Amino acid sequence: MAKSKTPASPWRNRIVGYGEAVTAEIVESSRNWRLHPAEQTDALAGVLTDVGLVQNIVINQRAGEQWPEAERGRPVLVDGHARVALALHEGQAVLPATYVELTPGEEAEILATLDPVAALAQADREKLAGLLGTVQSGNAAVQEMLSQLAEREGVVPKDEPI
């Protein structure tokens, strides 16, 4: 019988917990470089109104000794800045959260790469056209964002116009 191979260096699970974060107590990272224009937050607000929350925000616990004393043990948001801003504006008291434990260097790497890595994905135009043909939202900002997506990716949705 062949022996199964175990990866030489498996991915480390940096997630240390899940829970709800009190929105008013969330500290945003001062190193967050992403800006969220009105067009984006309007579309996000529309999706949140249409569907609701489907993804956790990510908070670094900063518990490790690598952190300077003044920053150690002060949880900081590393993903979900737009959702937090909208939650504060709309009076959403809590948000679902994933808690991680990252060193200062790892936190910087996640802040710098999380969204850009996702943005490297390419569109399967046929699947996107079919998907867009099934999306139904009465929210103008969501409809505009979907129209721009279809135009940018060079697709016309099947069955129904956006």
Coordinates of N, CA and C in Angstrom, one line a residue:
M1 N 0.8 -1.2 0.0 CA 0.0 0.0 0.0 C 0.9 1.2 0.0
A2 N 0.6 2.2 -0.9 CA 1.4 3.4 -1.0 C 1.1 4.3 0.2
K3 N 2.1 4.9 0.7 CA 2.0 5.8 1.8 C 1.6 7.2 1.3
S4 N 0.6 7.8 2.0 CA 0.2 9.2 1.5 C 1.2 10.2 1.9
K5 N 1.5 11.1 1.1 CA 2.5 12.1 1.4 C 1.8 13.3 2.2
T6 N 2.5 13.7 3.2 CA 2.1 14.9 4.0 C 2.9 16.1 3.5
P7 N 2.3 17.2 3.3 CA 3.0 18.4 2.8 C 4.2 18.7 3.8
A8 N 5.3 19.1 3.2 CA 6.5 19.4 4.0 C 6.2 20.5 5.0
S9 N 5.5 21.5 4.5 CA 5.2 22.7 5.4 C 3.7 23.0 5.2
P10 N 2.9 22.4 6.0 CA 1.4 22.7 5.8 C 1.1 24.2 6.2
W11 N 0.0 24.6 5.7 CA -0.4 26.0 6.0 C -0.7 26.1 7.5
R12 N -0.3 27.1 8.1 CA -0.6 27.3 9.5 C -2.0 28.0 9.6
N13 N -2.8 27.5 10.5 CA -4.1 28.1 10.7 C -3.9 29.3 11.7
R14 N -4.1 30.5 11.2 CA -3.9 31.6 12.0 C -5.2 32.1 12.7
I15 N -6.3 31.4 12.4 CA -7.6 31.7 13.0 C -7.6 31.2 14.5
V16 N -7.9 32.1 15.4 CA -7.9 31.7 16.8 C -9.3 31.7 17.4
G17 N -10.3 32.2 16.6 CA -11.7 32.2 17.2 C -12.6 32.9 16.2
Y18 N -13.9 32.7 16.6 CA -15.0 33.4 15.9 C -15.9 34.0 16.9
G19 N -16.6 35.0 16.6 CA -17.6 35.6 17.5 C -18.2 36.8 16.9
E20 N -18.7 37.7 17.8 CA -19.3 38.9 17.3 C -18.5 40.0 17.9
A21 N -18.2 41.0 17.1 CA -17.5 42.2 17.6 C -18.4 43.3 17.7
V22 N -18.3 44.0 18.8 CA -19.1 45.2 19.1 C -18.6 46.3 18.1
T23 N -19.5 46.7 17.2 CA -19.1 47.7 16.1 C -18.4 48.9 16.7
A24 N -19.0 49.5 17.7 CA -18.4 50.8 18.2 C -17.0 50.6 18.9
E25 N -16.7 49.4 19.2 CA -15.4 49.1 19.8 C -14.3 48.7 18.9
I26 N -14.6 48.5 17.6 CA -13.7 48.0 16.6 C -12.7 49.1 16.3
V27 N -11.4 48.8 16.4 CA -10.3 49.7 16.0 C -9.8 49.4 14.6
E28 N -9.9 50.3 13.7 CA -9.4 50.1 12.4 C -7.9 50.3 12.3
S29 N -7.3 49.5 11.4 CA -5.8 49.6 11.3 C -5.5 51.0 10.7
S30 N -4.5 51.6 11.3 CA -4.0 52.9 10.8 C -3.2 52.6 9.5
R31 N -2.9 51.4 9.2 CA -2.1 51.1 8.0 C -3.0 50.6 6.8
N32 N -4.3 50.6 7.0 CA -5.2 50.3 5.9 C -5.1 51.3 4.8
W33 N -4.7 50.8 3.6 CA -4.5 51.7 2.5 C -5.6 51.8 1.5
R34 N -6.7 51.0 1.8 CA -7.8 50.9 0.9 C -8.8 52.1 1.2
L35 N -9.2 52.8 0.1 CA -10.2 53.8 0.2 C -11.5 53.2 -0.3
H36 N -12.6 53.6 0.2 CA -13.9 53.1 -0.2 C -14.8 54.2 -0.7
P37 N -14.8 54.5 -2.0 CA -15.6 55.5 -2.6 C -17.1 55.3 -2.4
A38 N -17.9 56.3 -2.6 CA -19.3 56.2 -2.4 C -19.9 55.2 -3.3
E39 N -19.4 55.1 -4.5 CA -19.9 54.1 -5.5 C -19.8 52.7 -4.9
Q40 N -18.7 52.4 -4.3 CA -18.5 51.1 -3.7 C -19.4 50.9 -2.4
T41 N -19.4 51.8 -1.5 CA -20.2 51.7 -0.3 C -21.7 51.7 -0.6
D42 N -22.1 52.4 -1.6 CA -23.5 52.4 -2.0 C -23.9 51.0 -2.5
A43 N -23.0 50.4 -3.3 CA -23.3 49.0 -3.8 C -23.3 48.0 -2.6
L44 N -22.3 48.1 -1.8 CA -22.2 47.2 -0.6 C -23.4 47.4 0.3
A45 N -23.8 48.6 0.5 CA -25.0 48.8 1.4 C -26.3 48.2 0.7
G46 N -26.3 48.3 -0.6 CA -27.5 47.6 -1.3 C -27.5 46.1 -1.2
V47 N -26.3 45.5 -1.3 CA -26.2 44.1 -1.2 C -26.5 43.7 0.3
L48 N -26.0 44.4 1.2 CA -26.3 44.1 2.6 C -27.8 44.2 2.9
T49 N -28.5 45.2 2.3 CA -29.9 45.4 2.5 C -30.7 44.2 1.8
D50 N -30.2 43.9 0.5 CA -30.9 42.8 -0.2 C -30.7 41.5 0.4
V51 N -29.5 41.1 0.8 CA -29.1 39.8 1.3 C -28.8 39.7 2.7
G52 N -28.0 40.6 3.2 CA -27.5 40.6 4.6 C -26.0 40.2 4.7
L53 N -25.5 40.0 5.8 CA -24.1 39.6 6.0 C -23.8 38.2 5.7
V54 N -22.8 38.0 4.9 CA -22.4 36.6 4.5 C -20.9 36.4 4.7
Q55 N -20.2 37.4 5.2 CA -18.8 37.2 5.4 C -18.4 38.0 6.7
N56 N -17.5 37.3 7.5 CA -17.0 37.9 8.7 C -16.0 39.0 8.4
I57 N -15.9 40.0 9.3 CA -14.7 40.9 9.3 C -13.6 40.1 10.0
V58 N -12.4 40.6 9.8 CA -11.2 39.9 10.4 C -10.5 40.8 11.3
I59 N -10.3 40.4 12.5 CA -9.6 41.2 13.6 C -8.4 40.4 14.1
N60 N -7.3 41.2 14.1 CA -6.0 40.6 14.6 C -6.0 40.9 16.1
Q61 N -5.8 39.8 16.9 CA -5.8 40.0 18.3 C -4.5 40.7 18.9
R62 N -3.4 40.6 18.1 CA -2.2 41.2 18.5 C -1.7 40.8 19.9
A63 N -1.8 39.5 20.2 CA -1.4 39.0 21.5 C 0.0 38.6 21.7
G64 N 0.7 38.4 20.5 CA 2.1 37.9 20.6 C 3.1 38.9 21.1
E65 N 4.2 38.4 21.6 CA 5.3 39.2 22.2 C 6.0 40.1 21.2
Q66 N 5.8 39.8 19.9 CA 6.4 40.6 18.8 C 5.9 42.0 18.7
W67 N 4.7 42.2 19.3 CA 4.0 43.5 19.2 C 4.6 44.4 20.3
P68 N 4.8 45.7 20.0 CA 5.3 46.6 21.0 C 4.3 46.7 22.1
E69 N 4.7 46.9 23.3 CA 3.9 46.9 24.5 C 2.6 47.7 24.3
A70 N 2.7 48.9 23.7 CA 1.6 49.8 23.5 C 0.5 49.2 22.6
E71 N 0.9 48.3 21.7 CA 0.0 47.7 20.7 C -0.5 46.3 21.1
R72 N 0.3 45.7 22.0 CA 0.0 44.3 22.3 C -1.4 44.2 23.0
G73 N -2.1 43.2 22.6 CA -3.4 43.0 23.2 C -4.5 44.0 22.8
R74 N -4.2 44.8 21.8 CA -5.2 45.8 21.3 C -5.7 45.3 19.9
P75 N -6.8 44.6 19.9 CA -7.3 44.0 18.6 C -7.5 45.1 17.6
V76 N -7.1 44.8 16.3 CA -7.2 45.7 15.2 C -7.8 45.1 14.0
L77 N -8.7 45.8 13.3 CA -9.4 45.3 12.1 C -8.3 45.2 11.0
V78 N -8.3 44.0 10.3 CA -7.4 43.9 9.2 C -8.2 43.6 7.9
D79 N -9.5 43.3 8.0 CA -10.3 43.1 6.8 C -11.8 43.4 7.1
G80 N -12.4 44.3 6.3 CA -13.8 44.6 6.5 C -14.1 46.0 6.9
H81 N -13.1 46.9 6.5 CA -13.2 48.3 6.8 C -14.5 48.9 6.3
A82 N -14.9 48.6 5.1 CA -16.1 49.2 4.5 C -17.4 48.7 5.2
R83 N -17.4 47.5 5.6 CA -18.5 46.9 6.3 C -18.6 47.5 7.7
V84 N -17.5 47.8 8.3 CA -17.5 48.4 9.7 C -18.0 49.8 9.6
A85 N -17.6 50.6 8.6 CA -18.0 52.0 8.4 C -19.5 52.0 8.1
L86 N -20.0 51.1 7.3 CA -21.5 51.1 7.0 C -22.2 50.7 8.3
A87 N -21.7 49.7 9.0 CA -22.4 49.3 10.3 C -22.5 50.4 11.3
L88 N -21.4 51.2 11.4 CA -21.5 52.3 12.3 C -22.5 53.3 11.8
H89 N -22.5 53.6 10.5 CA -23.5 54.6 10.0 C -24.9 54.1 10.2
E90 N -25.2 52.8 10.0 CA -26.5 52.3 10.1 C -26.9 51.8 11.5
G91 N -26.0 51.9 12.4 CA -26.4 51.6 13.8 C -26.4 50.0 14.0
Q92 N -25.7 49.3 13.2 CA -25.5 47.9 13.4 C -24.6 47.6 14.6
A93 N -25.2 47.1 15.7 CA -24.5 47.0 17.0 C -23.3 46.0 17.0
V94 N -23.4 44.9 16.2 CA -22.4 43.9 16.2 C -22.2 43.4 14.8
L95 N -21.0 42.8 14.5 CA -20.7 42.2 13.3 C -20.0 40.8 13.5
P96 N -20.3 39.8 12.7 CA -19.6 38.6 12.9 C -18.1 38.7 12.6
A97 N -17.3 38.1 13.4 CA -15.9 38.3 13.3 C -15.1 37.0 13.3
T98 N -14.0 37.0 12.5 CA -13.0 36.0 12.6 C -11.8 36.6 13.3
Y99 N -11.3 36.0 14.4 CA -10.2 36.5 15.1 C -8.9 35.7 14.7
V100 N -7.9 36.4 14.4 CA -6.6 35.8 14.0 C -5.5 36.3 14.9
E101 N -4.4 35.6 14.9 CA -3.2 36.1 15.6 C -2.0 36.2 14.6
L102 N -1.7 37.4 14.3 CA -0.6 37.7 13.4 C 0.5 38.5 14.0
T103 N 1.7 38.3 13.5 CA 2.8 39.2 14.0 C 2.7 40.5 13.2
P104 N 3.5 41.5 13.6 CA 3.4 42.8 12.9 C 3.7 42.7 11.4
G105 N 4.7 41.9 11.0 CA 5.0 41.7 9.6 C 3.9 40.9 8.9
E106 N 3.3 39.9 9.5 CA 2.2 39.2 8.9 C 1.0 40.1 8.7
E107 N 0.7 40.9 9.7 CA -0.4 41.8 9.6 C -0.2 42.8 8.4
A108 N 1.0 43.3 8.3 CA 1.3 44.2 7.1 C 1.1 43.4 5.8
E109 N 1.5 42.2 5.7 CA 1.4 41.4 4.5 C -0.1 41.2 4.2
I110 N -0.9 40.9 5.1 CA -2.3 40.7 4.9 C -3.0 42.0 4.4
L111 N -2.6 43.1 5.1 CA -3.2 44.4 4.7 C -2.8 44.7 3.3
A112 N -1.6 44.4 2.9 CA -1.1 44.7 1.6 C -1.6 43.8 0.5
T113 N -2.0 42.6 0.8 CA -2.2 41.6 -0.2 C -3.6 41.0 -0.3
L114 N -4.4 41.0 0.7 CA -5.7 40.3 0.8 C -6.6 40.7 -0.4
D115 N -6.9 42.0 -0.6 CA -7.8 42.4 -1.7 C -7.1 42.3 -3.0
P116 N -5.8 42.7 -3.2 CA -5.1 42.6 -4.5 C -5.0 41.1 -5.0
V117 N -4.8 40.2 -4.1 CA -4.7 38.8 -4.6 C -6.1 38.4 -5.1
A118 N -7.2 38.7 -4.4 CA -8.5 38.4 -4.9 C -8.8 39.1 -6.3
A119 N -8.3 40.3 -6.4 CA -8.5 41.0 -7.7 C -7.8 40.4 -8.9
L120 N -6.8 39.5 -8.6 CA -6.1 38.8 -9.7 C -7.0 37.8 -10.5
A121 N -8.1 37.4 -9.9 CA -9.0 36.4 -10.5 C -9.5 36.9 -11.8
Q122 N -9.7 36.0 -12.8 CA -10.2 36.4 -14.1 C -11.6 35.9 -14.2
A123 N -12.3 36.5 -15.1 CA -13.7 36.1 -15.3 C -13.9 35.0 -16.3
D124 N -14.7 34.0 -16.0 CA -15.2 33.1 -17.0 C -16.5 33.8 -17.6
R125 N -16.3 34.4 -18.8 CA -17.4 35.2 -19.3 C -18.7 34.5 -19.5
E126 N -18.7 33.3 -19.9 CA -20.0 32.5 -20.1 C -20.7 32.3 -18.7
K127 N -19.9 31.9 -17.7 CA -20.5 31.7 -16.4 C -21.0 33.0 -15.8
L128 N -20.2 34.1 -16.0 CA -20.6 35.4 -15.5 C -21.9 35.9 -16.1
A129 N -22.0 35.7 -17.5 CA -23.2 36.2 -18.2 C -24.4 35.4 -17.6
G130 N -24.3 34.1 -17.4 CA -25.4 33.3 -16.9 C -25.8 33.7 -15.5
L131 N -24.7 34.0 -14.7 CA -25.0 34.4 -13.3 C -25.7 35.8 -13.3
L132 N -25.2 36.7 -14.0 CA -25.8 38.0 -14.1 C -27.2 38.0 -14.5
G133 N -27.6 37.1 -15.4 CA -28.9 36.9 -15.9 C -29.9 36.5 -14.8
T134 N -29.4 36.0 -13.7 CA -30.2 35.5 -12.6 C -30.3 36.4 -11.4
V135 N -29.4 37.4 -11.4 CA -29.4 38.3 -10.2 C -30.6 39.3 -10.3
Q136 N -31.3 39.4 -9.2 CA -32.4 40.4 -9.2 C -32.3 41.2 -8.0
S137 N -32.0 42.5 -8.2 CA -31.9 43.5 -7.1 C -32.7 44.7 -7.5
G138 N -33.4 45.2 -6.6 CA -34.2 46.5 -6.9 C -33.3 47.7 -6.5
N139 N -32.1 47.4 -6.0 CA -31.3 48.5 -5.5 C -30.5 49.1 -6.7
A140 N -30.6 50.4 -6.9 CA -30.0 51.1 -8.1 C -28.5 51.0 -8.0
A141 N -27.9 51.1 -6.9 CA -26.4 51.1 -6.8 C -25.9 49.7 -7.1
V142 N -26.6 48.6 -6.7 CA -26.2 47.3 -7.0 C -26.4 47.1 -8.5
Q143 N -27.5 47.5 -9.1 CA -27.7 47.4 -10.5 C -26.6 48.1 -11.3
E144 N -26.2 49.3 -10.9 CA -25.2 50.0 -11.6 C -23.8 49.3 -11.5
M145 N -23.5 48.7 -10.3 CA -22.3 48.0 -10.2 C -22.3 46.8 -11.1
L146 N -23.4 46.0 -11.1 CA -23.5 44.9 -12.0 C -23.4 45.2 -13.5
S147 N -24.0 46.3 -13.9 CA -23.8 46.8 -15.3 C -22.4 47.1 -15.6
Q148 N -21.7 47.8 -14.7 CA -20.3 48.1 -14.9 C -19.4 46.8 -14.9
L149 N -19.8 45.9 -14.1 CA -19.0 44.6 -14.1 C -19.2 43.9 -15.5
A150 N -20.5 43.8 -16.0 CA -20.7 43.2 -17.2 C -20.0 43.9 -18.4
E151 N -20.0 45.2 -18.3 CA -19.3 46.0 -19.4 C -17.8 45.8 -19.3
R152 N -17.2 45.9 -18.1 CA -15.8 45.7 -17.9 C -15.3 44.3 -18.3
E153 N -16.2 43.3 -18.1 CA -15.8 41.9 -18.5 C -16.2 41.5 -19.9
G154 N -16.9 42.4 -20.6 CA -17.3 42.2 -21.9 C -18.4 41.1 -22.1
V155 N -19.3 41.1 -21.1 CA -20.4 40.1 -21.2 C -21.7 40.8 -21.2
V156 N -22.7 40.1 -21.9 CA -24.1 40.5 -21.8 C -24.8 39.4 -21.1
P157 N -25.5 39.7 -20.0 CA -26.1 38.6 -19.3 C -27.2 37.9 -20.1
K158 N -27.3 36.6 -19.9 CA -28.3 35.8 -20.5 C -29.7 36.1 -19.9
D159 N -30.7 35.9 -20.7 CA -32.1 36.0 -20.3 C -32.6 37.4 -20.0
E160 N -32.0 38.1 -19.0 CA -32.5 39.4 -18.6 C -31.4 40.4 -18.7
P161 N -31.8 41.6 -19.1 CA -30.8 42.7 -19.0 C -30.6 43.1 -17.5
I162 N -29.4 43.6 -17.2 CA -29.1 44.0 -15.8 C -29.8 45.2 -15.5

